[in-house]
């Protein structure tokens, strides 16, 4: 397949480069060090608006000319940012109405970054003027390989509540509903005397005495995501028109739930477009760094529906968590290759050289404060060698037999206030189910419930609170056609307007699952409930009955004793499972093992030791690459064979993976069992790895 970025050969490697923070004599050193590290792509100009346009009527491009010329002379391609992510102080001073406003009316002033209202016409006009100037000057520059739109859209301002945004919201609602009467019906405004008679009466869900109308709040989230997307599309379309041969991207954050990434991703797919994402490991997260990376990468791959690029992660510590932990030796390489294993076409960082001032001065860089006589730098150079050795992986894909259903809008609805239990979070539960599959060695995509799910024998719905009629019909049809569907509690209970589906829960999925739930019984914080099969649940229990489903386990205690906790029902050629509580990790793993085995789904590499993550990427011609990442402290033996691209060694099988190390095998033909792979002595290169 064609290279993901035509001017970059093989996998991408590099990071955000901010030369404006450094004197020019450092720039020459930077290019030399980039060559030493094997950097192929540098992201330039992300926060440079004030340097490019220091005053409304003054433009200064000379410094950027010199930077791009230096990088090109060094053989380094450029991902040139449009610099629209952070308006300069002069702009905010001249256009104070462009500043974002919170729900309680506070104005967010300039002095950090992203201080703009997405609906501001002044901001949009100034931003597109800047984009046009950049395109006109650099569209034909030989270093330019990729346009980088804005930066982390909506990271700090996912919604603005100002009067300009209010008017834009009303326009969005008119287009969505057509009439105020239709809006009143969708929002259920008969409740609490909220009925609207004119569009002018409608405002964003600003601070109110009590709970917001949940449908209004949900629509405002939808509007806000769409409004920010319109900024992205405006920049994209302008650049596509002015520089049609240069692809465009923006760095999404798919595990950040401020945007509906299912709506965003199609705007960044296809010829001349690229889905790229950022990911940072959370130091205090209950999941291991490796599990966090696997989930983020699988979400990214699923959004891209093809090639994608890790645009940002960190070489070591970040600066914005309560406790910013440094990565231990070996993690830098293993983390990066964890993303590459799951489909990234390279590994990019924030940032190239660690800053000495500003809000991110304690954020690690490829060139750390300690300089090149440092562990980080040595591992940066090592990773560069590895990525060059993996050039043939470029374009190979990951095939997953399981789809975990994820709907950002359902997440927004479920995590509003006034729910049965604040513990029934959505996104974290989806990630927890993914971790259970990850521990089992089973590859998974994420998918929207209304998407084409025909290639997945197993569908998982851990937390699908809101479900449209179309989504319910899609899932029912897939089960009838042979899929195995497992649904978690509190799913399908409301429609897309957050209106309760009456007649018994789980609402839209009640008939498919063969279960009718009458009432929810949330558990106290930290409490558990026993099931009749010996398992235990937490957070949730429910009172109900199975109509025509087989009860595999019931609640064994409490006010819901005897109610079904785990059921299974045949429907057409497939099977629909339901679990009415949140099982602890061990019991959840056992349940997922039963569901996947029943569908004929097996791990990527059966027999892999628990500490080793095995992921396979394949080309259409059948060439496959097996990534083996050992997250343990001891060497591991893996039942696999092939040529290790990182060392040049050849394993006849089994393969030894060093403690904390990575092996990437170019596998023999899939039809050849290990016994048919020619035996060879273990090479010294492998021993040294």
XYZ file of C-alpha atoms in Angstrom:
689
model
C 0.000 0.000 0.000
C 1.182 3.611 -0.424
C 3.231 5.155 2.388
C 1.093 6.760 5.073
C 2.968 10.027 4.434
C 4.409 10.045 0.911
C 7.575 11.945 1.844
C 8.446 9.637 4.741
C 9.879 6.204 3.977
C 9.069 3.487 6.499
C 7.796 4.258 9.975
C 7.644 7.821 11.281
C 9.886 8.850 14.149
C 10.302 12.222 15.804
C 8.349 14.723 17.826
C 7.160 18.259 18.397
C 10.000 20.642 17.624
C 9.751 24.140 19.082
C 12.836 26.009 17.823
C 11.385 29.375 18.844
C 12.214 28.389 22.439
C 15.935 28.160 21.643
C 18.704 30.365 20.174
C 19.554 29.673 16.543
C 22.911 28.066 17.294
C 20.978 25.240 18.998
C 19.001 24.569 15.802
C 22.044 23.235 13.968
C 22.826 20.956 16.906
C 19.205 19.780 16.943
C 19.303 18.673 13.315
C 22.565 16.801 13.887
C 21.082 15.032 16.913
C 17.915 14.202 15.002
C 20.029 12.482 12.382
C 21.869 10.568 15.100
C 18.574 9.421 16.614
C 17.097 8.426 13.257
C 14.337 11.051 13.297
C 12.338 11.092 10.063
C 9.545 13.581 10.873
C 9.419 16.722 13.031
C 6.236 18.537 14.018
C 6.961 22.265 13.784
C 5.108 25.398 14.798
C 2.303 24.058 16.970
C 2.354 27.070 19.325
C 4.067 29.647 17.126
C 1.209 32.027 16.208
C 2.681 34.893 18.233
C 6.029 34.415 16.474
C 4.511 34.201 13.008
C 2.131 37.127 13.535
C 3.486 39.248 16.415
C 0.940 42.014 15.705
C -2.263 42.263 13.663
C -0.504 43.858 10.695
C 2.936 42.257 10.998
C 4.108 38.841 9.768
C 7.500 37.256 10.441
C 8.319 34.060 8.561
C 12.082 34.352 8.236
C 12.837 32.257 11.303
C 10.528 29.476 10.113
C 12.106 29.614 6.640
C 15.480 28.909 8.215
C 14.145 26.092 10.398
C 12.479 24.282 7.505
C 15.553 24.709 5.317
C 17.764 23.244 8.046
C 15.482 20.252 8.555
C 15.256 19.585 4.838
C 19.038 19.756 4.478
C 19.243 17.183 7.274
C 16.855 14.827 5.487
C 14.055 15.350 8.000
C 10.479 15.793 6.809
C 8.177 18.339 8.442
C 4.685 18.025 9.880
C 3.898 21.746 9.744
C 1.303 22.933 12.239
C -1.202 25.638 11.407
C -0.390 27.236 14.807
C -4.057 28.000 15.470
C -4.153 26.202 18.821
C -3.082 29.211 20.860
C -4.058 32.752 19.806
C -1.475 35.370 20.809
C -2.185 37.957 23.539
C -2.754 40.754 21.008
C -5.633 38.811 19.484
C -7.411 38.174 22.803
C -6.916 41.820 23.739
C -8.330 43.046 20.444
C -11.233 40.567 20.440
C -12.264 39.924 24.063
C -15.564 38.382 22.937
C -13.512 35.539 21.431
C -12.519 34.281 24.891
C -14.285 31.139 26.159
C -16.820 31.269 28.986
C -17.604 28.506 31.489
C -21.064 27.320 32.499
C -20.997 29.573 35.565
C -20.072 32.644 33.526
C -16.322 32.882 34.160
C -14.242 34.190 31.269
C -11.109 32.131 30.582
C -8.397 34.639 29.704
C -5.239 34.313 27.639
C -2.033 33.399 29.409
C -1.899 29.666 28.754
C -3.264 28.066 25.572
C -6.483 27.313 23.674
C -8.118 30.536 24.895
C -10.762 30.837 22.203
C -14.460 30.188 21.771
C -15.051 27.626 19.003
C -18.039 29.656 17.744
C -16.197 32.975 17.591
C -16.283 34.397 14.034
C -13.301 36.618 14.893
C -11.212 33.625 15.911
C -12.207 31.640 12.822
C -11.388 34.512 10.476
C -7.986 35.124 12.075
C -7.163 31.412 12.175
C -7.997 30.847 8.515
C -5.993 33.918 7.527
C -2.986 32.413 9.302
C -3.568 29.040 7.603
C -3.783 30.695 4.198
C -0.542 32.596 4.788
C 1.269 29.395 5.805
C -0.063 27.483 2.816
C 0.956 30.223 0.422
C 4.487 30.378 1.767
C 5.268 26.717 2.473
C 2.937 24.695 0.259
C 5.794 23.929 -2.145
C 8.597 23.671 0.405
C 10.460 20.378 -0.107
C 10.461 19.626 3.635
C 6.666 19.790 3.940
C 5.247 16.275 4.284
C 2.115 16.793 6.366
C -0.157 19.575 7.648
C -0.976 19.504 11.359
C -4.345 21.151 12.071
C -4.493 23.089 15.363
C -3.515 20.827 18.290
C -5.545 18.552 20.556
C -8.841 20.183 19.647
C -11.070 20.825 22.705
C -8.481 19.515 25.156
C -9.024 22.462 27.513
C -12.234 23.989 26.164
C -14.599 21.207 25.101
C -17.526 23.647 25.289
C -18.095 27.391 25.542
C -21.225 28.912 27.132
C -20.958 32.501 25.905
C -23.699 34.390 24.043
C -22.051 33.686 20.677
C -22.079 29.966 21.456
C -25.695 30.224 22.615
C -26.754 31.659 19.266
C -24.806 28.985 17.414
C -26.426 26.325 19.615
C -29.876 27.598 18.700
C -28.962 27.404 15.021
C -27.749 23.817 15.464
C -30.993 22.897 17.239
C -33.138 24.453 14.508
C -31.335 22.334 11.949
C -31.651 19.193 14.074
C -35.308 19.501 15.115
C -36.939 21.870 12.662
C -39.556 23.145 15.097
C -39.660 24.131 18.743
C -42.477 21.615 19.205
C -40.228 18.768 18.068
C -37.514 19.959 20.428
C -39.964 20.105 23.345
C -40.958 16.526 22.641
C -37.370 15.277 22.383
C -36.257 17.102 25.516
C -39.301 16.213 27.605
C -39.828 19.835 28.583
C -43.173 19.057 30.193
C -41.025 18.307 33.238
C -40.375 21.255 35.595
C -42.159 23.791 33.397
C -39.360 23.893 30.857
C -41.525 24.178 27.729
C -40.107 26.555 25.103
C -42.259 28.731 22.872
C -39.517 30.417 20.847
C -35.958 29.528 19.834
C -34.666 32.689 21.497
C -35.596 31.269 24.914
C -33.135 28.386 24.600
C -29.703 28.767 26.159
C -26.783 26.407 26.810
C -26.946 24.376 30.031
C -25.423 27.124 32.133
C -25.332 27.015 35.921
C -28.848 26.430 37.266
C -30.413 25.974 40.732
C -30.929 22.233 40.245
C -30.247 19.487 37.702
C -30.124 20.358 34.032
C -32.547 18.909 31.556
C -30.528 15.780 30.595
C -31.568 15.884 26.928
C -30.585 19.551 26.679
C -27.204 18.830 28.247
C -26.671 15.883 25.908
C -27.507 17.936 22.833
C -25.141 20.669 23.985
C -22.333 18.095 24.161
C -23.206 17.011 20.624
C -23.298 20.610 19.428
C -19.989 21.456 21.087
C -18.233 18.505 19.487
C -19.684 19.421 16.098
C -18.764 23.089 16.505
C -15.120 22.290 17.188
C -15.148 19.803 14.309
C -16.289 22.577 11.990
C -13.071 24.462 12.821
C -11.014 21.404 11.947
C -12.887 20.870 8.679
C -12.508 24.549 7.728
C -8.720 24.360 8.092
C -8.618 20.993 6.322
C -10.653 22.165 3.350
C -8.617 25.345 2.937
C -5.338 23.427 2.922
C -6.689 20.721 0.634
C -7.644 23.430 -1.870
C -4.389 25.372 -1.628
C -1.941 22.450 -1.284
C -3.753 19.428 -2.742
C -0.713 17.129 -2.704
C 0.009 17.442 1.025
C -1.914 15.219 3.475
C -3.542 16.699 6.578
C -4.024 15.439 10.116
C -4.805 16.543 13.634
C -3.857 14.821 16.857
C -7.009 13.362 18.365
C -7.200 12.099 21.941
C -9.621 9.170 21.649
C -9.486 8.256 25.336
C -10.446 11.862 26.104
C -14.222 11.890 25.932
C -14.892 15.573 25.275
C -15.473 14.900 21.568
C -17.484 12.356 19.620
C -14.565 10.746 17.858
C -16.872 8.594 15.714
C -18.013 11.834 14.067
C -14.467 13.181 13.806
C -12.644 10.160 12.420
C -14.399 10.013 9.002
C -13.305 13.606 8.371
C -9.671 12.496 8.761
C -9.751 9.261 6.778
C -9.101 8.641 3.129
C -6.731 9.936 0.508
C -4.839 13.010 1.634
C -5.947 12.597 5.243
C -4.540 10.810 8.256
C -5.916 9.906 11.681
C -3.298 10.615 14.320
C -3.668 10.425 18.075
C -1.971 11.352 21.339
C -1.619 9.100 24.345
C -0.071 9.536 27.759
C 0.108 6.839 30.419
C -1.634 7.754 33.685
C 0.654 7.041 36.589
C -2.094 6.448 39.166
C -4.408 4.443 36.904
C -5.459 0.994 38.167
C -4.442 -0.505 34.816
C -0.818 -1.174 33.986
C 0.908 1.122 31.482
C 0.921 -1.712 28.938
C -2.830 -2.234 29.274
C -3.474 1.507 28.960
C -1.384 1.620 25.797
C -3.146 -1.405 24.310
C -6.580 0.141 24.861
C -5.624 3.553 23.494
C -3.973 2.009 20.451
C -6.918 -0.276 19.726
C -9.322 2.662 19.947
C -7.073 4.665 17.613
C -6.855 1.848 15.075
C -10.607 1.397 15.152
C -11.284 5.086 14.584
C -8.843 5.167 11.685
C -10.212 1.991 10.095
C -6.738 1.675 8.614
C -3.362 3.377 8.992
C -2.942 5.764 11.914
C -0.069 7.507 13.624
C 0.858 8.026 17.261
C 1.535 11.759 17.119
C 2.409 12.314 20.784
C 3.473 10.347 23.797
C 6.236 10.845 26.365
C 9.780 9.567 26.693
C 9.416 9.582 30.481
C 7.507 11.754 32.960
C 4.826 14.277 32.033
C 4.127 17.500 33.950
C 0.355 17.610 34.452
C -0.525 14.665 36.699
C -0.621 14.871 40.513
C 2.451 12.621 40.637
C 4.547 12.498 37.467
C 6.475 9.252 37.479
C 9.586 8.707 35.376
C 9.646 5.604 33.213
C 12.044 2.869 34.348
C 14.783 1.670 31.986
C 13.429 -0.085 28.891
C 9.926 1.333 29.107
C 10.576 4.068 26.541
C 11.224 1.510 23.804
C 8.572 -0.959 24.921
C 5.845 1.687 25.212
C 6.522 3.014 21.724
C 6.581 -0.442 20.163
C 3.375 -1.291 22.020
C 1.630 1.334 19.890
C 3.395 0.194 16.728
C 2.360 -3.396 17.436
C -1.289 -2.337 17.380
C -1.170 -0.429 14.136
C 0.647 2.879 14.552
C 2.824 3.805 11.594
C 5.503 5.171 13.870
C 6.194 6.791 17.220
C 6.183 10.552 17.749
C 6.754 12.461 20.983
C 6.035 15.658 22.786
C 8.596 16.977 22.568
C 12.015 16.939 20.877
C 13.946 19.049 23.394
C 12.678 19.423 26.977
C 11.718 23.042 27.723
C 13.515 25.066 30.371
C 10.662 27.505 30.986
C 6.899 27.600 30.708
C 4.129 25.357 31.943
C 5.644 22.172 30.504
C 9.241 22.627 31.649
C 9.047 19.391 33.667
C 7.676 17.368 30.741
C 10.251 14.915 29.408
C 11.675 15.236 25.911
C 13.679 13.188 23.448
C 16.611 15.413 24.393
C 16.177 15.706 28.175
C 17.491 18.435 30.448
C 20.431 16.114 31.162
C 21.406 16.187 27.493
C 22.772 13.321 25.453
C 24.754 11.792 28.328
C 21.566 10.274 29.686
C 19.560 7.090 29.725
C 16.665 8.747 27.890
C 18.877 9.797 24.989
C 20.460 6.364 24.671
C 17.014 4.763 24.545
C 15.823 7.380 22.038
C 18.697 6.369 19.736
C 17.941 2.685 20.322
C 14.282 3.192 19.416
C 15.323 4.967 16.226
C 17.351 1.899 15.198
C 14.408 -0.369 15.932
C 11.958 1.698 13.910
C 14.317 1.686 10.923
C 14.544 -2.095 11.219
C 10.745 -2.304 11.198
C 10.303 -0.460 7.900
C 8.616 -3.486 6.312
C 5.843 -3.312 8.929
C 4.644 -0.049 7.336
C 1.059 -0.580 6.176
C 0.521 -3.946 7.894
C -2.780 -4.220 9.757
C -4.158 -5.898 12.871
C -7.160 -8.206 12.494
C -9.366 -8.424 15.588
C -12.195 -10.951 16.063
C -13.906 -9.026 18.878
C -15.633 -5.638 18.808
C -16.208 -3.735 22.048
C -19.089 -1.335 21.568
C -18.302 2.266 22.434
C -20.607 5.252 21.938
C -19.272 8.597 23.169
C -22.796 10.066 23.232
C -24.016 7.208 25.420
C -21.075 7.882 27.731
C -22.042 11.555 27.971
C -25.630 10.636 28.824
C -24.737 7.967 31.378
C -22.296 10.089 33.315
C -24.628 13.040 33.834
C -26.003 13.527 37.314
C -29.163 12.069 38.839
C -28.343 8.465 37.964
C -29.083 5.409 40.122
C -25.419 5.139 41.088
C -22.435 7.426 40.596
C -20.310 4.269 40.475
C -21.849 3.124 37.168
C -19.222 4.847 35.058
C -19.036 4.064 31.369
C -15.654 4.615 29.729
C -13.667 3.039 32.565
C -15.837 -0.066 32.394
C -15.286 -0.389 28.656
C -11.540 -0.163 29.265
C -11.827 -2.801 32.018
C -13.471 -5.285 29.653
C -10.758 -4.529 27.122
C -8.128 -5.311 29.771
C -9.722 -8.687 30.374
C -9.351 -9.517 26.680
C -5.824 -8.087 26.675
C -4.839 -10.389 29.532
C -6.302 -13.303 27.577
C -4.264 -12.377 24.496
C -7.315 -11.708 22.316
C -7.211 -8.786 19.899
C -10.146 -6.364 19.981
C -11.414 -3.364 18.084
C -13.909 -0.839 19.364
C -16.970 -0.041 17.285
C -20.086 2.082 17.293
C -23.284 0.046 17.825
C -24.699 1.264 14.486
C -21.544 0.412 12.499
C -21.013 -2.535 10.167
C -20.196 -5.321 12.625
C -20.369 -8.215 10.181
C -16.692 -9.224 10.495
C -16.829 -9.763 14.253
C -17.958 -13.128 15.687
C -18.005 -11.612 19.190
C -19.610 -8.314 20.237
C -19.260 -6.894 23.746
C -21.420 -4.118 25.197
C -20.000 -3.386 28.655
C -21.816 -0.051 29.105
C -24.316 0.947 26.436
C -26.761 3.024 28.465
C -28.249 4.936 25.502
C -29.112 2.985 22.381
C -31.064 4.092 19.334
C -33.610 1.912 17.576
C -31.153 1.589 14.694
C -28.413 0.414 17.037
C -30.692 -2.141 18.687
C -31.803 -3.460 15.302
C -28.188 -3.717 14.181
C -27.200 -5.783 17.203
C -30.276 -7.986 16.926
C -29.515 -8.629 13.277
C -25.904 -9.520 13.971
C -26.891 -12.050 16.629
C -29.468 -13.569 14.290
C -26.695 -13.935 11.712
C -24.462 -15.835 14.131
C -22.646 -13.354 16.364
C -22.198 -13.857 20.095
C -23.218 -10.715 22.019
C -22.525 -10.091 25.709
C -24.356 -7.124 27.252
C -23.451 -5.532 30.567
C -25.887 -4.029 33.097
C -27.652 -0.684 32.667
C -27.540 -0.976 28.877
C -30.230 -0.113 26.358
C -32.328 1.580 29.029
C -32.761 4.983 27.295
C -33.000 6.202 23.700
C -30.809 8.767 21.947
C -32.681 11.617 23.697
C -32.004 10.087 27.134
C -35.689 9.134 27.459
C -36.343 5.990 29.489
C -37.586 3.024 27.485
C -40.606 1.800 29.448
C -41.929 -1.726 29.789
C -38.983 -3.182 31.678
C -35.229 -2.962 31.335
C -32.948 -3.454 29.438
C -35.288 -1.563 27.166
C -34.153 -1.752 23.557
C -32.434 -5.118 24.171
C -35.082 -6.709 26.381
C -36.533 -9.041 23.751
C -33.151 -9.999 22.297
C -31.780 -10.938 25.710
C -34.972 -12.573 26.962
C -34.702 -10.770 30.301
C -37.079 -8.315 31.970
C -35.673 -6.193 34.810
C -38.156 -4.336 37.035
C -35.923 -2.325 39.359
C -32.283 -1.431 39.953
C -30.595 -2.118 43.288
C -27.228 -0.323 43.333
C -24.774 -1.577 45.923
C -23.102 0.563 48.596
C -19.564 1.735 47.928
C -17.174 -1.203 48.229
C -19.940 -3.780 48.716
C -20.207 -7.040 46.793
C -23.029 -9.446 46.065
C -22.706 -13.228 45.784
C -24.009 -15.161 42.783
C -25.177 -18.758 42.789
C -22.262 -19.922 40.611
C -19.700 -18.745 43.168
C -18.903 -15.458 41.454
C -19.242 -12.051 43.040
C -20.490 -8.783 41.622
C -19.982 -5.207 42.727
C -21.559 -1.772 42.175
C -24.878 -3.101 40.849
C -27.696 -5.615 41.239
C -31.221 -5.749 39.844
C -34.617 -7.308 40.407
C -36.158 -9.139 37.488
C -36.785 -12.403 35.712
C -35.732 -14.357 32.663
C -38.516 -14.761 30.139
C -37.063 -17.152 27.609
C -33.366 -17.013 28.478
C -31.422 -19.669 30.309
C -30.290 -18.523 33.770
C -26.632 -19.441 34.286
C -26.331 -17.664 37.639
C -28.728 -15.812 39.929
C -28.183 -13.343 42.723
C -27.713 -15.399 45.874
C -28.389 -12.792 48.527
C -30.003 -9.491 49.353
C -33.320 -8.057 48.172
C -32.796 -9.366 44.622
C -31.978 -12.965 45.625
C -33.213 -15.330 42.928
C -33.176 -12.719 40.166
C -31.082 -13.568 37.104
C -27.496 -12.306 37.205
C -26.142 -14.107 34.132
C -28.259 -15.393 31.273
C -27.866 -16.805 27.786
C -30.376 -16.959 24.943
C -30.195 -18.354 21.442
C -31.444 -16.028 18.736
C -31.259 -17.195 15.161
C -27.770 -18.532 14.512
C -26.193 -16.596 17.387
C -26.242 -16.176 21.141
C -27.114 -13.212 23.362
C -25.653 -13.124 26.878
C -26.567 -10.742 29.678
C -24.785 -10.017 32.957
C -26.754 -7.954 35.471
C -23.884 -6.908 37.730
C -20.307 -5.795 37.386
C -18.208 -8.886 37.902
C -14.823 -8.625 39.566
C -11.858 -8.859 37.202
C -11.261 -12.579 37.660
C -14.876 -13.605 37.131
C -15.196 -11.204 34.203
C -12.195 -12.861 32.583
C -13.800 -16.275 33.019
C -17.049 -15.084 31.480
C -15.317 -13.538 28.487
C -13.356 -16.763 28.028
C -16.653 -18.682 27.842
C -18.186 -16.240 25.369
C -15.165 -16.087 23.071
C -14.584 -19.840 23.156
C -18.215 -20.430 22.260
C -17.705 -18.258 19.198
C -14.511 -20.070 18.210
C -12.277 -17.086 19.052
C -8.808 -17.925 20.340
C -5.834 -15.847 21.516
C -3.455 -14.377 18.973
C -0.779 -16.844 20.107
C -2.027 -19.664 22.363
C 0.474 -20.675 25.003
C 1.975 -17.209 25.408
C 3.223 -16.625 28.986
C 1.086 -14.194 31.012
C 3.762 -11.479 31.100
C 4.123 -11.420 27.311
C 1.856 -9.436 25.005
C 1.548 -10.943 21.513
C 0.137 -8.878 18.634
C 0.210 -9.712 14.932
C 0.269 -7.243 12.029
C -0.175 -8.593 8.498
C 0.061 -7.423 4.898
C -2.564 -8.453 2.309
C 0.014 -10.765 0.690
C 0.131 -12.858 3.875
C 3.404 -11.498 5.255
C 2.981 -11.230 9.008
C 4.907 -9.707 11.886
C 4.498 -10.978 15.434
C 5.253 -8.423 18.161
C 6.221 -10.007 21.480
C 6.479 -7.552 24.377
C 7.685 -8.935 27.670
C 6.296 -6.799 30.505
C 7.817 -9.045 33.139
C 11.099 -9.055 35.043
C 12.180 -12.491 33.810
C 12.971 -13.827 30.327
C 10.048 -15.634 28.715
C 9.763 -18.517 26.271
C 7.135 -18.056 23.572
C 5.878 -20.721 21.113
C 6.747 -18.770 17.974
C 9.302 -18.805 15.180
C 10.734 -16.408 12.636
C 13.334 -13.733 11.980
C 13.698 -11.091 14.686
C 13.736 -7.807 12.804
C 15.265 -5.964 15.759
C 18.375 -8.139 16.014
C 18.585 -10.051 12.741
C 18.490 -13.313 14.645
C 16.375 -16.265 13.512
C 14.346 -18.358 15.901
C 13.303 -21.858 14.877
C 10.968 -21.901 17.836
C 10.370 -21.413 20.622
C 11.499 -17.781 20.909
C 13.167 -16.244 23.946
C 12.008 -12.734 24.853
C 14.341 -10.896 27.253
C 12.999 -9.498 30.512
C 11.387 -6.163 29.725
C 12.322 -6.611 26.076
C 10.661 -6.781 22.686
C 11.035 -9.240 19.830
C 9.412 -8.645 16.442
C 9.294 -11.762 14.275
C 8.818 -11.845 10.544
C 6.876 -15.082 10.624
C 7.238 -18.030 8.334
C 4.309 -18.854 6.055
C 1.180 -19.252 8.149
C 0.604 -22.782 6.863
C 3.950 -24.061 8.155
C 3.854 -25.400 11.729
C 6.879 -24.871 13.939
C 8.126 -28.392 13.260
C 8.561 -27.449 9.583
C 10.635 -24.326 10.268
C 14.346 -25.135 9.665
C 16.242 -25.375 12.932
C 19.063 -22.871 13.371
C 21.471 -22.100 16.137
C 20.580 -19.258 18.411
C 22.542 -16.251 17.084
C 24.700 -14.069 19.288
C 22.598 -11.036 18.332
C 19.590 -12.542 20.029
C 21.600 -13.413 23.121
C 22.755 -9.811 23.346
C 19.240 -8.410 23.039
